[in-house]
Short mmCIF file of C-alpha atoms in Angstrom, two decimals:
data_model
loop_
_atom_site.label_atom_id
_atom_site.label_comp_id
_atom_site.label_asym_id
_atom_site.label_seq_id
_atom_site.Cartn_x
_atom_site.Cartn_y
_atom_site.Cartn_z
CA MET A 1030 0.00 0.00 0.00
CA PRO A 1031 1.40 3.41 -0.93
CA LYS A 1032 1.70 5.84 1.96
CA ALA A 1033 -0.77 8.71 2.11
CA PRO A 1034 0.60 12.20 1.47
CA LEU A 1035 1.18 14.53 4.43
CA THR A 1036 2.19 18.18 4.29
CA ILE A 1037 3.86 19.35 7.47
CA LEU A 1038 3.72 23.06 8.21
CA LEU A 1039 6.58 23.97 10.53
CA ALA A 1040 5.99 27.07 12.63
CA ALA A 1041 8.91 29.48 12.86
CA PRO A 1042 10.10 30.74 15.23
CA ARG A 1043 9.88 27.62 17.41
CA GLY A 1044 11.97 25.89 20.03
CA PHE A 1045 14.78 27.33 22.10
CA CYS A 1046 14.68 31.01 23.02
CA ALA A 1047 17.72 33.06 24.03
CA GLY A 1048 17.04 32.61 27.75
CA VAL A 1049 16.80 28.82 27.49
CA ASP A 1050 19.88 28.65 25.28
CA ARG A 1051 21.83 30.73 27.80
CA ALA A 1052 20.70 28.60 30.76
CA ILE A 1053 21.80 25.36 29.09
CA GLN A 1054 25.12 26.96 28.08
CA ILE A 1055 25.70 27.99 31.70
CA VAL A 1056 25.41 24.38 32.89
CA GLU A 1057 27.53 23.02 30.02
CA THR A 1058 30.19 25.70 30.45
CA ALA A 1059 30.29 25.15 34.22
CA LEU A 1060 30.81 21.43 33.63
CA ALA A 1061 33.63 22.17 31.18
CA ARG A 1062 35.23 24.76 33.49
CA PHE A 1063 34.87 23.07 36.88
CA GLY A 1064 34.24 19.41 36.03
CA ALA A 1065 31.45 17.17 37.25
CA PRO A 1066 29.42 17.30 39.31
CA VAL A 1067 27.69 20.62 38.85
CA TYR A 1068 24.50 20.83 40.87
CA VAL A 1069 21.36 22.49 39.49
CA ARG A 1070 18.48 23.62 41.69
CA HIS A 1071 15.28 22.51 39.91
CA GLU A 1072 15.07 21.61 36.23
CA ILE A 1073 17.25 24.11 34.37
CA VAL A 1074 14.40 24.38 31.84
CA HIS A 1075 11.15 22.42 31.62
CA ASN A 1076 12.19 19.62 29.28
CA ARG A 1077 13.13 16.09 30.31
CA PHE A 1078 15.24 15.48 27.18
CA VAL A 1079 17.37 18.52 28.03
CA VAL A 1080 17.62 17.58 31.71
CA GLU A 1081 18.59 13.98 30.96
CA SER A 1082 21.17 15.13 28.40
CA LEU A 1083 22.80 17.36 31.02
CA GLU A 1084 22.64 14.59 33.62
CA ALA A 1085 24.59 12.38 31.23
CA LYS A 1086 27.31 15.07 31.17
CA GLY A 1087 27.55 15.26 34.97
CA ALA A 1088 24.84 17.68 36.10
CA VAL A 1089 22.96 16.73 39.28
CA PHE A 1090 19.44 18.13 39.64
CA VAL A 1091 18.04 18.72 43.11
CA ASP A 1092 14.93 20.32 44.57
CA GLU A 1093 16.55 22.51 47.23
CA LEU A 1094 19.95 23.82 48.33
CA ASP A 1095 20.08 21.54 51.37
CA GLN A 1096 20.69 18.71 48.88
CA VAL A 1097 23.80 20.46 47.54
CA PRO A 1098 27.05 19.44 49.28
CA ASP A 1099 29.68 22.01 50.18
CA GLY A 1100 32.42 22.76 47.68
CA VAL A 1101 30.56 22.19 44.41
CA PRO A 1102 29.10 24.75 41.97
CA VAL A 1103 25.34 25.17 41.89
CA VAL A 1104 23.22 26.70 39.13
CA PHE A 1105 19.80 28.32 39.61
CA SER A 1106 17.24 27.57 36.90
CA ALA A 1107 16.12 29.85 34.08
CA HIS A 1108 12.78 30.46 35.80
CA GLY A 1109 14.31 32.57 38.59
CA VAL A 1110 14.45 32.02 42.33
CA PRO A 1111 13.24 33.85 45.45
CA LYS A 1112 15.84 36.09 47.06
CA ALA A 1113 16.10 33.65 49.95
CA VAL A 1114 17.86 31.11 47.69
CA PRO A 1115 21.01 33.10 46.78
CA ALA A 1116 21.03 34.45 50.32
CA GLU A 1117 21.22 30.89 51.66
CA ALA A 1118 23.92 30.00 49.10
CA GLU A 1119 25.99 32.97 50.25
CA ARG A 1120 25.48 32.04 53.90
CA ARG A 1121 26.90 28.60 53.14
CA GLY A 1122 29.72 29.98 51.00
CA LEU A 1123 28.54 28.12 47.90
CA PHE A 1124 29.73 29.17 44.47
CA TYR A 1125 26.56 29.75 42.49
CA LEU A 1126 25.62 30.75 38.96
CA ASP A 1127 22.27 32.36 38.31
CA ALA A 1128 20.77 31.18 35.02
CA THR A 1129 17.60 33.25 35.45
CA CYS A 1130 16.44 34.49 32.06
CA PRO A 1131 17.30 38.21 31.78
CA LEU A 1132 13.68 38.91 30.79
CA VAL A 1133 12.49 37.30 34.03
CA SER A 1134 15.10 39.32 35.93
CA LYS A 1135 13.58 42.43 34.33
CA VAL A 1136 10.23 41.56 35.91
CA HIS A 1137 11.98 41.07 39.27
CA ARG A 1138 13.59 44.51 39.11
CA GLU A 1139 10.31 46.16 38.10
CA ALA A 1140 8.52 44.55 41.04
CA GLU A 1141 11.24 45.83 43.37
CA ARG A 1142 10.98 49.32 41.87
CA HIS A 1143 7.23 49.45 42.41
CA HIS A 1144 7.62 48.18 45.96
CA LEU A 1145 10.21 50.87 46.74
CA ASP A 1146 7.80 53.45 45.32
CA GLY A 1147 5.16 52.32 47.82
CA ARG A 1148 2.98 50.34 45.40
CA ARG A 1149 1.52 46.92 46.03
CA VAL A 1150 2.23 44.59 43.11
CA VAL A 1151 -0.41 42.50 41.37
CA LEU A 1152 1.19 39.60 39.50
CA ILE A 1153 -0.67 37.95 36.62
CA GLY A 1154 0.49 34.35 36.51
CA HIS A 1155 -0.08 30.71 37.38
CA ALA A 1156 0.13 29.70 41.04
CA GLY A 1157 2.92 27.25 41.80
CA HIS A 1158 4.91 27.90 38.63
CA PRO A 1159 8.63 28.34 39.46
CA GLU A 1160 8.75 31.73 37.73
CA VAL A 1161 5.81 32.99 39.79
CA ILE A 1162 7.37 31.66 43.00
CA GLY A 1163 10.62 33.40 42.10
CA THR A 1164 8.98 36.72 41.27
CA MET A 1165 6.83 36.75 44.42
CA GLY A 1166 9.95 35.87 46.39
CA GLN A 1167 11.68 39.10 45.40
CA LEU A 1168 9.48 41.04 47.83
CA PRO A 1169 8.36 40.55 51.45
CA ASP A 1170 5.46 38.21 52.15
CA GLY A 1171 2.14 39.84 51.28
CA ALA A 1172 3.66 42.50 49.03
CA VAL A 1173 2.58 40.66 45.86
CA LEU A 1174 -1.01 39.65 45.05
CA LEU A 1175 -1.38 36.84 42.49
CA VAL A 1176 -4.26 36.77 40.01
CA GLU A 1177 -4.85 33.96 37.53
CA THR A 1178 -8.28 34.88 36.11
CA VAL A 1179 -10.64 37.79 35.55
CA ASP A 1180 -12.68 36.47 38.48
CA ASP A 1181 -9.60 36.78 40.70
CA VAL A 1182 -9.44 40.48 39.81
CA ALA A 1183 -13.03 40.96 41.00
CA ARG A 1184 -12.16 39.35 44.32
CA LEU A 1185 -9.05 41.43 45.00
CA GLU A 1186 -9.05 43.30 48.28
CA VAL A 1187 -6.58 46.17 48.47
CA ALA A 1188 -6.22 48.89 51.09
CA ASP A 1189 -4.97 51.57 48.68
CA PRO A 1190 -6.33 51.15 45.12
CA ASP A 1191 -4.43 54.25 43.96
CA ASN A 1192 -1.06 52.66 44.77
CA LEU A 1193 -1.00 49.48 42.71
CA ALA A 1194 1.24 48.16 39.95
CA TYR A 1195 1.04 45.02 37.85
CA ALA A 1196 3.54 42.57 36.40
CA THR A 1197 3.06 39.37 34.42
CA GLN A 1198 4.63 35.96 34.15
CA THR A 1199 6.69 36.02 30.94
CA THR A 1200 5.24 32.86 29.37
CA LEU A 1201 1.51 33.61 29.34
CA SER A 1202 -0.90 33.71 26.42
CA VAL A 1203 -1.11 37.25 25.09
CA GLU A 1204 -4.91 37.05 24.71
CA GLU A 1205 -5.47 35.50 28.14
CA THR A 1206 -3.36 38.19 29.79
CA ALA A 1207 -5.07 40.98 27.87
CA GLY A 1208 -8.45 40.07 29.37
CA ILE A 1209 -7.09 40.00 32.92
CA LEU A 1210 -5.21 43.25 32.38
CA ALA A 1211 -8.34 44.95 31.02
CA ALA A 1212 -10.23 43.88 34.15
CA LEU A 1213 -7.44 45.23 36.37
CA GLN A 1214 -7.36 48.58 34.57
CA ALA A 1215 -11.15 48.87 34.66
CA ARG A 1216 -11.28 48.24 38.39
CA PHE A 1217 -8.10 50.14 39.29
CA PRO A 1218 -7.63 52.96 36.72
CA ALA A 1219 -4.50 54.26 38.47
CA ILE A 1220 -2.65 50.94 38.32
CA ALA A 1221 0.91 51.30 37.03
CA GLY A 1222 2.44 48.92 34.51
CA PRO A 1223 5.87 47.87 33.30
CA ARG A 1224 7.93 50.19 31.13
CA LYS A 1225 8.00 47.44 28.53
CA GLU A 1226 5.71 44.44 28.04
CA ASP A 1227 6.54 41.58 30.45
CA ILE A 1228 5.47 38.71 28.18
CA CYS A 1229 8.73 37.85 26.46
CA TYR A 1230 9.44 38.26 22.76
CA ALA A 1231 9.91 34.51 22.29
CA THR A 1232 6.55 33.64 23.84
CA THR A 1233 4.81 36.22 21.63
CA ASN A 1234 6.66 35.14 18.47
CA ARG A 1235 5.89 31.45 18.97
CA GLN A 1236 2.23 32.20 19.58
CA GLN A 1237 2.03 34.35 16.44
CA ALA A 1238 3.63 31.59 14.37
CA VAL A 1239 1.09 29.08 15.66
CA LYS A 1240 -1.76 31.47 14.84
CA ALA A 1241 -0.45 31.63 11.27
CA ILE A 1242 -0.52 27.86 10.68
CA ALA A 1243 -3.42 26.71 12.89
CA PRO A 1244 -6.20 27.65 10.41
CA GLN A 1245 -4.34 25.83 7.62
CA VAL A 1246 -3.90 22.40 9.22
CA ASP A 1247 -6.04 19.42 10.22
CA ALA A 1248 -4.05 18.79 13.42
CA LEU A 1249 -1.17 20.44 15.25
CA LEU A 1250 1.51 19.04 17.55
CA VAL A 1251 3.35 21.14 20.12
CA LEU A 1252 6.64 19.62 21.24
CA GLY A 1253 7.06 20.43 24.92
CA ALA A 1254 6.81 19.27 28.50
CA PRO A 1255 3.52 19.06 30.44
CA ASN A 1256 5.01 21.42 33.08
CA SER A 1257 6.10 23.96 30.48
CA SER A 1258 3.86 27.02 30.69
CA ASN A 1259 4.76 28.43 27.27
CA SER A 1260 4.23 25.04 25.59
CA LYS A 1261 0.77 24.59 27.12
CA ARG A 1262 -0.14 28.12 26.03
CA LEU A 1263 0.79 27.19 22.43
CA VAL A 1264 -1.79 24.39 22.49
CA GLU A 1265 -4.43 26.82 23.76
CA VAL A 1266 -3.48 29.40 21.12
CA ALA A 1267 -3.69 26.81 18.33
CA ARG A 1268 -7.15 25.73 19.43
CA GLY A 1269 -8.27 29.33 19.71
CA ALA A 1270 -6.96 30.03 16.22
CA GLY A 1271 -8.99 27.28 14.60
CA CYS A 1272 -7.22 23.95 15.10
CA ALA A 1273 -9.31 21.90 17.54
CA ARG A 1274 -6.96 18.92 17.18
CA ALA A 1275 -3.97 20.59 18.81
CA ARG A 1276 -2.11 18.61 21.45
CA LEU A 1277 1.07 18.59 23.49
CA VAL A 1278 3.60 15.78 23.06
CA GLN A 1279 7.04 15.32 24.58
CA ARG A 1280 8.55 12.87 22.07
CA ALA A 1281 7.68 11.19 18.77
CA GLY A 1282 7.11 7.93 20.63
CA GLU A 1283 4.00 9.40 22.29
CA ILE A 1284 2.20 10.07 19.01
CA ASP A 1285 -0.70 7.82 18.01
CA TRP A 1286 -0.23 7.92 14.26
CA ASP A 1287 -3.40 5.86 13.66
CA SER A 1288 -5.42 8.73 15.15
CA LEU A 1289 -3.82 11.01 12.55
CA ALA A 1290 -4.49 8.73 9.58
CA ASP A 1291 -7.02 11.15 8.09
CA VAL A 1292 -4.73 14.17 8.47
CA ARG A 1293 -3.29 15.64 5.27
CA ARG A 1294 -1.87 18.86 6.69
CA LEU A 1295 -0.09 18.69 10.07
CA GLY A 1296 1.25 21.66 11.99
CA ILE A 1297 4.31 21.27 14.18
CA THR A 1298 5.90 23.70 16.62
CA ALA A 1299 8.01 23.47 19.77
CA GLY A 1300 7.91 25.31 23.07
CA ALA A 1301 10.79 27.57 24.07
CA SER A 1302 12.47 24.84 26.11
CA ALA A 1303 12.20 22.05 23.50
CA PRO A 1304 15.27 21.36 21.32
CA GLU A 1305 15.04 21.16 17.53
CA VAL A 1306 16.20 17.52 17.59
CA LEU A 1307 12.76 16.59 18.96
CA VAL A 1308 11.07 18.28 16.00
CA GLU A 1309 13.35 16.39 13.63
CA GLU A 1310 12.47 13.17 15.46
CA VAL A 1311 8.74 13.76 14.86
CA ILE A 1312 9.26 14.56 11.17
CA ALA A 1313 11.28 11.34 10.76
CA ALA A 1314 8.55 9.36 12.52
CA ALA A 1315 5.90 10.93 10.28
CA GLY A 1316 7.91 9.73 7.28
CA GLU A 1317 7.41 6.14 8.42
CA HIS A 1318 3.63 6.55 8.05
CA PHE A 1319 3.19 9.14 5.28
CA THR A 1320 4.87 10.54 2.21
CA VAL A 1321 5.97 13.79 3.81
CA THR A 1322 6.42 17.27 2.38
CA VAL A 1323 7.74 19.90 4.79
CA GLU A 1324 6.98 23.62 4.49
CA GLN A 1325 8.20 26.23 6.94
CA VAL A 1326 5.97 29.20 7.80
CA ARG A 1327 8.02 32.01 9.32
CA THR A 1328 6.39 35.01 10.98
CA ALA A 1329 9.42 36.58 12.70
CA HIS A 1330 13.21 36.44 12.82
CA GLU A 1331 15.08 36.21 16.12
CA ASP A 1332 18.69 37.25 16.65
CA ILE A 1333 18.74 37.95 20.41
CA VAL A 1334 21.64 36.46 22.37
CA PHE A 1335 22.14 36.78 26.13
CA LYS A 1336 25.65 36.86 27.54
CA LEU A 1337 26.90 34.26 30.01
CA PRO A 1338 27.56 35.34 33.61
CA PRO A 1339 30.94 37.04 34.15
CA ALA A 1340 32.14 34.12 36.29
CA LEU A 1341 32.03 31.91 33.20
CA ALA A 1342 33.61 34.53 30.99
CA GLY A 1343 36.70 34.52 33.21
CA THR A 1344 36.13 38.03 34.56
CA ALA A 1345 34.89 37.22 38.05
CA ALA A 1346 36.40 35.50 41.05
CA ALA A 1347 34.64 33.34 43.59
CA GLY A 1348 31.24 34.15 45.05
CA GLY A 1349 27.96 34.48 43.23
CA SER A 1350 27.03 35.65 39.79
#
């Protein structure tokens, strides 16, 4: 039986963003500079393939600093950490490298600025996500109010509605955030915002690319981890843009190709923490079931690169970075 034809529309941009690329480079460079083991607090990025690849090179992933022995380097994940974490590392005299994405660090600094100016900060984000925990942990307990939905905005209780500011998790859906932000601004007209949009360029670009291909395909696969906020948002964006059969998969081995037997046009993208090798793996697997033609649909070009910490550039001595 001849294989049925399948046109794959590849969304671009997709996959690694500059912050993820930098975080992985920090771990790899630390391993090359200091040797194994290099400890990493939490998953460096939300992708098991990446984590397991780094483990094979000598990285050791732990949940908290009390699992890190003295005398070894430790890296903080790209999602950012509460201030208490580097403070504890310094108390113990640990050499640490902070792989927090610079765009997340920007949100941290803005929250601090608003707090110093006497404003209470409202953070739009998902409870329990490491980035949200890190951002809320920049300020004293109670200084940040978390909202996840428009209904949360209606329930907010604030003592001084004229002294509020908002910030957002960097990996949210643009549309979802817009609705919450509109509710905040309607209820608190004086609320202050960031000098520049908090949702990062990579999140926005990947969502726009998915919007471009979703109406043109019968099904769409997002390569990413189930705990990856930006990857889950891509599934939601695809469905909202017209592709009801959008789903999240981690590897090609998870795909039920029989359920896609009727598909003639398949969209593929990858979350910001998913490497391109996983996309290539899916395309190769598709070729076992279909006669595949691949077309790339590009909606933006990315050339942003974030520098490594000075300690890895040879310009800093011991201590933190």
